[in-house]
JSON list of C-alpha atoms in Angstrom, two decimals:
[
{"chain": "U", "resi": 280, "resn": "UNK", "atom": "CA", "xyz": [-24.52, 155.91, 3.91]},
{"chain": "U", "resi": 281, "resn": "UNK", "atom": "CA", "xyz": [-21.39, 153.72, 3.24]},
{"chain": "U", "resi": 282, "resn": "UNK", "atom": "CA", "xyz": [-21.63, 150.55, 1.84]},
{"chain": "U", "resi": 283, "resn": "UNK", "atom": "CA", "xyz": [-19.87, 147.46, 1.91]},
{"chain": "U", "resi": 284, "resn": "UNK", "atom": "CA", "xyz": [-17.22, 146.85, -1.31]},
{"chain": "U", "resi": 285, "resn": "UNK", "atom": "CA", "xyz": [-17.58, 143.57, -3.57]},
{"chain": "U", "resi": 286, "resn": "UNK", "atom": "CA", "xyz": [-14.63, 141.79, -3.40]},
{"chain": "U", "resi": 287, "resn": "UNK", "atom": "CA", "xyz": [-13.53, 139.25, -6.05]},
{"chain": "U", "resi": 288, "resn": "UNK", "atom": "CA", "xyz": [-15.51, 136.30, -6.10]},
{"chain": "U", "resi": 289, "resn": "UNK", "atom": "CA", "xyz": [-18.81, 138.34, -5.80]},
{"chain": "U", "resi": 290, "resn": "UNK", "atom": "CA", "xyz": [-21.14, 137.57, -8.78]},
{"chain": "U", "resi": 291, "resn": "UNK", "atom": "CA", "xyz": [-22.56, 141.39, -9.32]},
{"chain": "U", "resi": 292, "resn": "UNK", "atom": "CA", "xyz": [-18.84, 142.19, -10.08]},
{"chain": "U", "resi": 293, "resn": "UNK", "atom": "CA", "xyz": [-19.01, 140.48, -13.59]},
{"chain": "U", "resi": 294, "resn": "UNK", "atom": "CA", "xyz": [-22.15, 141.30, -14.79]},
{"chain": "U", "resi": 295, "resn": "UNK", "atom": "CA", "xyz": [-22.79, 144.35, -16.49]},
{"chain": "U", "resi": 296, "resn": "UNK", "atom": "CA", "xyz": [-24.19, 147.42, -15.18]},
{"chain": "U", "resi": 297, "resn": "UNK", "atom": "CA", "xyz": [-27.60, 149.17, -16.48]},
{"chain": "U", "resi": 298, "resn": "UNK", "atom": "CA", "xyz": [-27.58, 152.09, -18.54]},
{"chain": "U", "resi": 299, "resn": "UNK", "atom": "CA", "xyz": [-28.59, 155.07, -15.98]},
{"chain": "U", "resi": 300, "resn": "UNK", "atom": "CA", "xyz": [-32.36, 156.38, -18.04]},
{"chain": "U", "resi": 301, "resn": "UNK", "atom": "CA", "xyz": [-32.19, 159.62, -15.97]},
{"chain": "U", "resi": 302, "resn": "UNK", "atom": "CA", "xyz": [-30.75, 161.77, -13.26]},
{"chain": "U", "resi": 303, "resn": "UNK", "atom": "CA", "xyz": [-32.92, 161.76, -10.41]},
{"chain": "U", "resi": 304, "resn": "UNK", "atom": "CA", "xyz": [-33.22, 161.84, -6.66]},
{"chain": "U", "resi": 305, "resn": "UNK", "atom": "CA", "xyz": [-31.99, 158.02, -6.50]},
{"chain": "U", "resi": 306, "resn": "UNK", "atom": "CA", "xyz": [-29.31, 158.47, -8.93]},
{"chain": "U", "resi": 307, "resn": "UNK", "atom": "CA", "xyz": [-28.13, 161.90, -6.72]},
{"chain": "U", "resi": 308, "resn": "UNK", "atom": "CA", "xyz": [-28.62, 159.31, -3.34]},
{"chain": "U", "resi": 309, "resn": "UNK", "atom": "CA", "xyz": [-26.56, 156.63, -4.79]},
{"chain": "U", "resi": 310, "resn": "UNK", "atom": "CA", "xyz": [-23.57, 158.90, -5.97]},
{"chain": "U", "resi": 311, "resn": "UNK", "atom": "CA", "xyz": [-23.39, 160.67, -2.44]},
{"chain": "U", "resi": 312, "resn": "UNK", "atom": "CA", "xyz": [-23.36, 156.80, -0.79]},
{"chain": "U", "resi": 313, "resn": "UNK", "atom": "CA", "xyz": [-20.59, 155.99, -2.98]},
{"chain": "U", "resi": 314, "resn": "UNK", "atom": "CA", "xyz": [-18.19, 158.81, -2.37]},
{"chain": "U", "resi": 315, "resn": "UNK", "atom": "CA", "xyz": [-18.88, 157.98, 1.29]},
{"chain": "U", "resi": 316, "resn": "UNK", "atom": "CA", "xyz": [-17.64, 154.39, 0.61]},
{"chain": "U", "resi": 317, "resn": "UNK", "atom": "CA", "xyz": [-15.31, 155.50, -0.85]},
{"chain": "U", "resi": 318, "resn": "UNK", "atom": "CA", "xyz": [-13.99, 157.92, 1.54]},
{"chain": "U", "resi": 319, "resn": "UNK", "atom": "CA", "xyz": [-14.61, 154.81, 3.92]},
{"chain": "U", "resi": 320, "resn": "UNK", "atom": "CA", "xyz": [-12.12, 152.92, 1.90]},
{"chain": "U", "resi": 321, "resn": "UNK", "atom": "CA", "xyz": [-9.13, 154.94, 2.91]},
{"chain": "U", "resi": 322, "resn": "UNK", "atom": "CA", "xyz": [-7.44, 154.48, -0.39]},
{"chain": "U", "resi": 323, "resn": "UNK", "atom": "CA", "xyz": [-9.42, 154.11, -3.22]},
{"chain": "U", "resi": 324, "resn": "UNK", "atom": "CA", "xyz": [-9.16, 156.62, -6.01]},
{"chain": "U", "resi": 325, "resn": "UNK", "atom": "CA", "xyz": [-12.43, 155.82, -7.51]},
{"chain": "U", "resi": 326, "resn": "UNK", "atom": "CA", "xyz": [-15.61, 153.48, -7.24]},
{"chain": "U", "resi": 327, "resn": "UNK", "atom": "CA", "xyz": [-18.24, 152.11, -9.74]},
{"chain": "U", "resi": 328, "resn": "UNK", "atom": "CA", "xyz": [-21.60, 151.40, -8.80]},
{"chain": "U", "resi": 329, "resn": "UNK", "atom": "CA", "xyz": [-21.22, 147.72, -9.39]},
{"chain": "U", "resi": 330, "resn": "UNK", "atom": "CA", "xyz": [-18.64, 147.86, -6.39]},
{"chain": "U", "resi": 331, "resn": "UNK", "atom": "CA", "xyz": [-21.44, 148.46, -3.86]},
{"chain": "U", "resi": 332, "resn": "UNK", "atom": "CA", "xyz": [-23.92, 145.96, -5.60]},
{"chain": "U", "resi": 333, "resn": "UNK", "atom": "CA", "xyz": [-25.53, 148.37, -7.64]},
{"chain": "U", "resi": 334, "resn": "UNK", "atom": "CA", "xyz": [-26.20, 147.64, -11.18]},
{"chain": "U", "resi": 335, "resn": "UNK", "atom": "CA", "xyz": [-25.60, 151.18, -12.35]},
{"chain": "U", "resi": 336, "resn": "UNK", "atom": "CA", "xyz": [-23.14, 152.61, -14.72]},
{"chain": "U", "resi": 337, "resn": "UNK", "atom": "CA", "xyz": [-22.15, 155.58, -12.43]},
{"chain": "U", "resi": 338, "resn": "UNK", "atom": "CA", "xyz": [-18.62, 156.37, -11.35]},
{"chain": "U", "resi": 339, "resn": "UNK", "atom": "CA", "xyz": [-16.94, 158.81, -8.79]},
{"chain": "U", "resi": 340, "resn": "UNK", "atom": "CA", "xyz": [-13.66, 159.67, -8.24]},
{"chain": "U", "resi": 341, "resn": "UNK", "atom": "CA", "xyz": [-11.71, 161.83, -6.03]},
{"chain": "U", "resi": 342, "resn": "UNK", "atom": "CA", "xyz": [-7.92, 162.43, -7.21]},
{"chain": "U", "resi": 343, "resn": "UNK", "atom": "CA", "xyz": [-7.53, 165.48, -5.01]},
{"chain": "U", "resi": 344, "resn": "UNK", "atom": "CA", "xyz": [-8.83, 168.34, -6.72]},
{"chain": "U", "resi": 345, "resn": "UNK", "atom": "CA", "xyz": [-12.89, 167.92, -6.16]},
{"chain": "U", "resi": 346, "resn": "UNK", "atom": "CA", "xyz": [-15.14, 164.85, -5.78]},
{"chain": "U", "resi": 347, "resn": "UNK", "atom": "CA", "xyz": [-16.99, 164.08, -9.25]},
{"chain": "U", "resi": 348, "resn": "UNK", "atom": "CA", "xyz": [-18.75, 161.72, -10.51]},
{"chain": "U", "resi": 349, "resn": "UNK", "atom": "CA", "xyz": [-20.11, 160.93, -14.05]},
{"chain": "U", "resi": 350, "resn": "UNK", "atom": "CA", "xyz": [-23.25, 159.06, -15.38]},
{"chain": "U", "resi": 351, "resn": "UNK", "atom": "CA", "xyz": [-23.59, 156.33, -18.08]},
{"chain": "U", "resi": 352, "resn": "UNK", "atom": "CA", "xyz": [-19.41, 157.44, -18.99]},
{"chain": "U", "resi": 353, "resn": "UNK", "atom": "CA", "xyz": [-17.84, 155.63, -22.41]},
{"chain": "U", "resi": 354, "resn": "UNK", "atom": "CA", "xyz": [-14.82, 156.25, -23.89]},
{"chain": "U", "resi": 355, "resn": "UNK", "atom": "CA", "xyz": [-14.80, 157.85, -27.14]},
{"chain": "U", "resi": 356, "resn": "UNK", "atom": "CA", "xyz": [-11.02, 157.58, -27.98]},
{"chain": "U", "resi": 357, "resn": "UNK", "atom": "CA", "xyz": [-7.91, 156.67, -26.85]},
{"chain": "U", "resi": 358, "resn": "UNK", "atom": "CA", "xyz": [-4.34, 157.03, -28.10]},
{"chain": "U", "resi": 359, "resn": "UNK", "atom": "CA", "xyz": [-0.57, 156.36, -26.83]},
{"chain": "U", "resi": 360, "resn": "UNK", "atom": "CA", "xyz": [0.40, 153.59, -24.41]},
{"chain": "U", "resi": 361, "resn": "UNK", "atom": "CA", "xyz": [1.38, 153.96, -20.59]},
{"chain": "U", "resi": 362, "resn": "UNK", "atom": "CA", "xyz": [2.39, 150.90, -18.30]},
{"chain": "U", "resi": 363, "resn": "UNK", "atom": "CA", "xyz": [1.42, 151.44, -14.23]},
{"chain": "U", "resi": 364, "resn": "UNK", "atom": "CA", "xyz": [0.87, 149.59, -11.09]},
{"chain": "U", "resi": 365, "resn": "UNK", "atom": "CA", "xyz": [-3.08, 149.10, -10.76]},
{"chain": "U", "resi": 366, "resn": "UNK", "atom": "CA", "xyz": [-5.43, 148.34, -8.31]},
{"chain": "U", "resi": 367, "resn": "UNK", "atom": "CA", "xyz": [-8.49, 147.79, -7.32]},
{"chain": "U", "resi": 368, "resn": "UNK", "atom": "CA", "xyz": [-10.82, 147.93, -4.42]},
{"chain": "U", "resi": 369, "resn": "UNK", "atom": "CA", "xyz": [-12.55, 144.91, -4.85]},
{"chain": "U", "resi": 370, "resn": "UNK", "atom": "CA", "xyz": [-9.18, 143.29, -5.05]},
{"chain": "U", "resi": 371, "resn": "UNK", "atom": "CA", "xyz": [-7.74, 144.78, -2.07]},
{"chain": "U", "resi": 372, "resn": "UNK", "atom": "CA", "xyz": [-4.10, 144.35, -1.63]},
{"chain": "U", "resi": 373, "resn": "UNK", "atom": "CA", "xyz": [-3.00, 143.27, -5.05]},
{"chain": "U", "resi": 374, "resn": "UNK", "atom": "CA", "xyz": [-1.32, 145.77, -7.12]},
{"chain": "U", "resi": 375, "resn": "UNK", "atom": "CA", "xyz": [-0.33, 144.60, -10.66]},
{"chain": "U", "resi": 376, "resn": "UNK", "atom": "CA", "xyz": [1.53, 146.39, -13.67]},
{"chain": "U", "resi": 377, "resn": "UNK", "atom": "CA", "xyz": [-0.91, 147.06, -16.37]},
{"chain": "U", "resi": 378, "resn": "UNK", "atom": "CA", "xyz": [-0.27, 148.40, -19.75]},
{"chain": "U", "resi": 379, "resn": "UNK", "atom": "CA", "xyz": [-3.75, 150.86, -20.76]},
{"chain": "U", "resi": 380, "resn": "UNK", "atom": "CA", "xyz": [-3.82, 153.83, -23.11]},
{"chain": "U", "resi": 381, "resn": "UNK", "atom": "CA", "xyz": [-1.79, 156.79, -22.33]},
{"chain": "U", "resi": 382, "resn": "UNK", "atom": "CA", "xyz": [-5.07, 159.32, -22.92]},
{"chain": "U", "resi": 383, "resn": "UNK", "atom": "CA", "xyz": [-8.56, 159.17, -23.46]},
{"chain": "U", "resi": 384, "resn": "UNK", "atom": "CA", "xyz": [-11.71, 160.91, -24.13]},
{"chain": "U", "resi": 385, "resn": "UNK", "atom": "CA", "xyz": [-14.62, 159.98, -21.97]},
{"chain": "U", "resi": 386, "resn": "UNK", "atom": "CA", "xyz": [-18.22, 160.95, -22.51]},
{"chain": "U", "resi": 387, "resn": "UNK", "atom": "CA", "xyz": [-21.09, 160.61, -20.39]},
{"chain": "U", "resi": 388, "resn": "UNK", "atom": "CA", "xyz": [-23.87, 162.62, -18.20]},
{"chain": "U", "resi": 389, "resn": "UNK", "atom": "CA", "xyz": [-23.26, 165.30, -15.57]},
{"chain": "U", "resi": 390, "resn": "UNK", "atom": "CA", "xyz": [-25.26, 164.63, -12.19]},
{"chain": "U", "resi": 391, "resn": "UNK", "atom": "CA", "xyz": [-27.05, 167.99, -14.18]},
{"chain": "U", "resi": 392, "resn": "UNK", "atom": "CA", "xyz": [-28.53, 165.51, -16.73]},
{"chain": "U", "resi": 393, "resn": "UNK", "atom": "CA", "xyz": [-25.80, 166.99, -19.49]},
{"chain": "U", "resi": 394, "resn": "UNK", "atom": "CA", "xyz": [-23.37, 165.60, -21.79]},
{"chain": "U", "resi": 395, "resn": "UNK", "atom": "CA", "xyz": [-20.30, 166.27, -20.69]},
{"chain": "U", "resi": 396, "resn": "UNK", "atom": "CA", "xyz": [-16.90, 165.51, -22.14]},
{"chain": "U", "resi": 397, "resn": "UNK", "atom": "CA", "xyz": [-13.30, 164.76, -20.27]},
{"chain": "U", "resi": 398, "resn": "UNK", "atom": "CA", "xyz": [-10.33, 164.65, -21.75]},
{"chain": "U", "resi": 399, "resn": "UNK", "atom": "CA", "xyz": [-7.89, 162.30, -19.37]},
{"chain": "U", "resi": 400, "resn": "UNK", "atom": "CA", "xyz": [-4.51, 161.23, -19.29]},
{"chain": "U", "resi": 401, "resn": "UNK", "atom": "CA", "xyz": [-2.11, 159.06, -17.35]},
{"chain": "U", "resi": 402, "resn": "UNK", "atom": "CA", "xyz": [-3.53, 158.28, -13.81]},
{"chain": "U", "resi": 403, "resn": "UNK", "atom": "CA", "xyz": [-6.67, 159.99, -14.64]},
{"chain": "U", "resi": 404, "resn": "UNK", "atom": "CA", "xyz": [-7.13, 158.41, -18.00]},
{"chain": "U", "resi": 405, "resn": "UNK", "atom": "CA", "xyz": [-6.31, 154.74, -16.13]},
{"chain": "U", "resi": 406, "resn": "UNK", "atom": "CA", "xyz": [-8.90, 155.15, -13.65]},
{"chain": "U", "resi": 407, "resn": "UNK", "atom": "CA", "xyz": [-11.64, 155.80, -16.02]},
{"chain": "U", "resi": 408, "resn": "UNK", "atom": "CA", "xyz": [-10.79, 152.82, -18.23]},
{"chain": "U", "resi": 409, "resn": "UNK", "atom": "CA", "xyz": [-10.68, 151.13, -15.02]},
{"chain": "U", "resi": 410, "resn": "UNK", "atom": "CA", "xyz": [-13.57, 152.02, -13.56]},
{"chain": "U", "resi": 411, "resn": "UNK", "atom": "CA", "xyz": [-15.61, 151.52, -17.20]},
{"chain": "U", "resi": 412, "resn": "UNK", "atom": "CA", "xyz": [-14.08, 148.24, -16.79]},
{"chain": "U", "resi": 413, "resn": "UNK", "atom": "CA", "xyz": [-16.26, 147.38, -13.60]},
{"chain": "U", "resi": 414, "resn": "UNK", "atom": "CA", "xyz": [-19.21, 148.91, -15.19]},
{"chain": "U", "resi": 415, "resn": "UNK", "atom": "CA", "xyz": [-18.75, 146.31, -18.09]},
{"chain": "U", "resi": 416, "resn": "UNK", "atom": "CA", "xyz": [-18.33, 143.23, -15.68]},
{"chain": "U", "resi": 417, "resn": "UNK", "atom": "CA", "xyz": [-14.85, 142.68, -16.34]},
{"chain": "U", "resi": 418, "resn": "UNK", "atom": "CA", "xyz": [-11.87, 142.65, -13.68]},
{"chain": "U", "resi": 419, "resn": "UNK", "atom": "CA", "xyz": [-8.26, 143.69, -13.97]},
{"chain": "U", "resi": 420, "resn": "UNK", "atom": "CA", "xyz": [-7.79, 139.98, -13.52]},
{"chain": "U", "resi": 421, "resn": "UNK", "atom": "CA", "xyz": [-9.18, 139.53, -17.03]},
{"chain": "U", "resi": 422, "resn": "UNK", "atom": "CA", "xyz": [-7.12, 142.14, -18.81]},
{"chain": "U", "resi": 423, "resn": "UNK", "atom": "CA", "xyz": [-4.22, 139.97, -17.47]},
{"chain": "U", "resi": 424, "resn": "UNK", "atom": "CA", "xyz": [-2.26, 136.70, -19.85]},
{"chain": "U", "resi": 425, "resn": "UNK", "atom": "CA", "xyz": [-0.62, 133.59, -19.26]},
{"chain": "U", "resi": 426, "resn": "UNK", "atom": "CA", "xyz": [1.60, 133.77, -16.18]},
{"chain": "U", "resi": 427, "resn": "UNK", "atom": "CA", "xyz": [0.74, 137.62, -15.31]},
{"chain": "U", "resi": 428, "resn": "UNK", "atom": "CA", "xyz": [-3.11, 135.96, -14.22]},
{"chain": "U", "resi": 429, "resn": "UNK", "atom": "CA", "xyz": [-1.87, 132.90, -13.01]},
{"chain": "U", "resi": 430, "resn": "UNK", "atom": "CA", "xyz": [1.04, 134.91, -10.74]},
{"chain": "U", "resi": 431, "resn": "UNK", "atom": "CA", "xyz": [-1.79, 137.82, -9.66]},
{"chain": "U", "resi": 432, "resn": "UNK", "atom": "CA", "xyz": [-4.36, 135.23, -8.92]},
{"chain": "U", "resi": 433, "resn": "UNK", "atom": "CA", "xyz": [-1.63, 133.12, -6.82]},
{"chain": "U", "resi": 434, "resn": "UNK", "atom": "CA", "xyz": [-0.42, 136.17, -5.05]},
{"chain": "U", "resi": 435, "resn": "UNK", "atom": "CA", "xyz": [-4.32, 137.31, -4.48]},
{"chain": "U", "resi": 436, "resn": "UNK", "atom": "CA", "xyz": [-5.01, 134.16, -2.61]},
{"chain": "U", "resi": 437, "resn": "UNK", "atom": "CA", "xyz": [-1.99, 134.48, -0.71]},
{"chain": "U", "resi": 438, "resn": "UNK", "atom": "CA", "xyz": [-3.31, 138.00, 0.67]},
{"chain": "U", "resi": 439, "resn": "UNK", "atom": "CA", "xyz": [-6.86, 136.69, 1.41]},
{"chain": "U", "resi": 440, "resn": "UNK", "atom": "CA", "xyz": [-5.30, 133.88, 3.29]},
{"chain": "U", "resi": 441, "resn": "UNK", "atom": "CA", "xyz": [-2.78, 136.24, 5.48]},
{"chain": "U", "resi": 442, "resn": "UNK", "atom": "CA", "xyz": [-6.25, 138.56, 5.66]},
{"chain": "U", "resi": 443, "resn": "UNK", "atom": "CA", "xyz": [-8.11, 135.51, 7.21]},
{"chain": "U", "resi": 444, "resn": "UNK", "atom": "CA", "xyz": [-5.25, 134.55, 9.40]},
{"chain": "U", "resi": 445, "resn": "UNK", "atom": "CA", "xyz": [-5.22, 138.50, 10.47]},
{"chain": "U", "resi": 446, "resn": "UNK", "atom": "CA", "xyz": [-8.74, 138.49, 11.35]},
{"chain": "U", "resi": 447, "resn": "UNK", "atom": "CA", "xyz": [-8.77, 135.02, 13.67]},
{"chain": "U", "resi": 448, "resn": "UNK", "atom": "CA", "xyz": [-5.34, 136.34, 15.65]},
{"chain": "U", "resi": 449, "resn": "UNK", "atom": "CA", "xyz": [-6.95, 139.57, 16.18]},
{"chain": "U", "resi": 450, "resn": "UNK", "atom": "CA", "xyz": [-10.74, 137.61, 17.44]},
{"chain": "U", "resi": 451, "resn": "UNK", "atom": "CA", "xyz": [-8.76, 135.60, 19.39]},
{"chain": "U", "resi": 452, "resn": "UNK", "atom": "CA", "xyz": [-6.45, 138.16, 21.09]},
{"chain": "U", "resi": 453, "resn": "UNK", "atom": "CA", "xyz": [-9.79, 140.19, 21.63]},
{"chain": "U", "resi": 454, "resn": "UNK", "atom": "CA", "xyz": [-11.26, 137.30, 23.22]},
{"chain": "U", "resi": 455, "resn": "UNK", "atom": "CA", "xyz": [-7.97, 136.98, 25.53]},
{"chain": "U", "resi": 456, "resn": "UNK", "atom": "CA", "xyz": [-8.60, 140.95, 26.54]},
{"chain": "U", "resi": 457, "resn": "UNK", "atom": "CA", "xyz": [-11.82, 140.12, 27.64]},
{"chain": "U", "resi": 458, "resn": "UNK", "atom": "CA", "xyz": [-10.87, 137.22, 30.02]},
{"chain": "U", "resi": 459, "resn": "UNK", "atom": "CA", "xyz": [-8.07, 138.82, 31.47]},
{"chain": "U", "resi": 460, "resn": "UNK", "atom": "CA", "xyz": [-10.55, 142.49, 32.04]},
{"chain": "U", "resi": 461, "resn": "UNK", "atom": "CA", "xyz": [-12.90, 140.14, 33.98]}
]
């Protein structure tokens, strides 16, 4: 079942997310209703639990080779520096350079119940920090300073305002179809 995605704004997106005590039935449900939201999303890369209202720490991802996903994941270490474009599903539109580190090393718990281990770097190592980000209640608007928030969170309203405007020309040219089918 897909779910809706939190979008800014939303409360459960800045609170953090329980620490998963096992690997059961629910746990198995809730990762197979987040890849389908996420497939549903058309573009994400990856989804944490807290993006569907769910107070979990449980990520999946899906970068092309195999959907995963990984239970109660932390990062362990990190090293270098690598500067990207990021985004984010629950800011949808917004893309905003981000300087993370280069590599790390995540652990967490296989949808087995084991530890497992991942060593990531560039995009893969991004997403992870990203996602861990959501599952700690923060947003990439707070890793942003100074005028890098101030410009993002200007240039996020602007897109929720041309979304809105979107949305009523489309309802009202749908209501125009209707008349003129009659």
């Amino acid at each position: 079942m897909s779910y809706k995605i939190r979008t800014y704004g939303d409360p459960v997106l800045k609170s953090k997310a329980a620490t998963v005590e096992n690997v059961d039935g629910k746990v198995i449900r809730l990762v197979d209703d987040m890849f389908d939201t996420l497939v549903d999303s058309g573009n994400g890369l990856a989804l944490a639990a807290p993006q569907i209202g769910v107070q979990k720490r449980v990520v999946v991802w899906d970068l092309g080779d195999e959907p995963l996903a990984i239970v109660n994941p932390e990062i362990v270490e990190d090293d270098g520096e690598w500067a990207f474009d990021e985004g984010c599903l629950s800011i949808p539109g917004l893309y905003v350079e981000m300087l993370r580190p280069k590599k790390v090393l995540v652990r967490g718990v296989s949808l087995e119940g084991e530890i497992i281990e991942i060593e990531a770097d560039e995009l893969e190592a991004r997403m992870f920090q990203h996602e861990i980000d959501h599952l700690n209640g923060v947003l990439m608007f707070d890793r942003l300073e100074g005028d890098q928030r101030k410009e993002a969170l200007s240039e996020y309203r602007k897109i929720e305002e041309q979304t809105a405007a979107d949305a009523a020309v489309a309802q009202r040219g749908g209501l125009l179809r209707r008349l003129r089918a009659e």
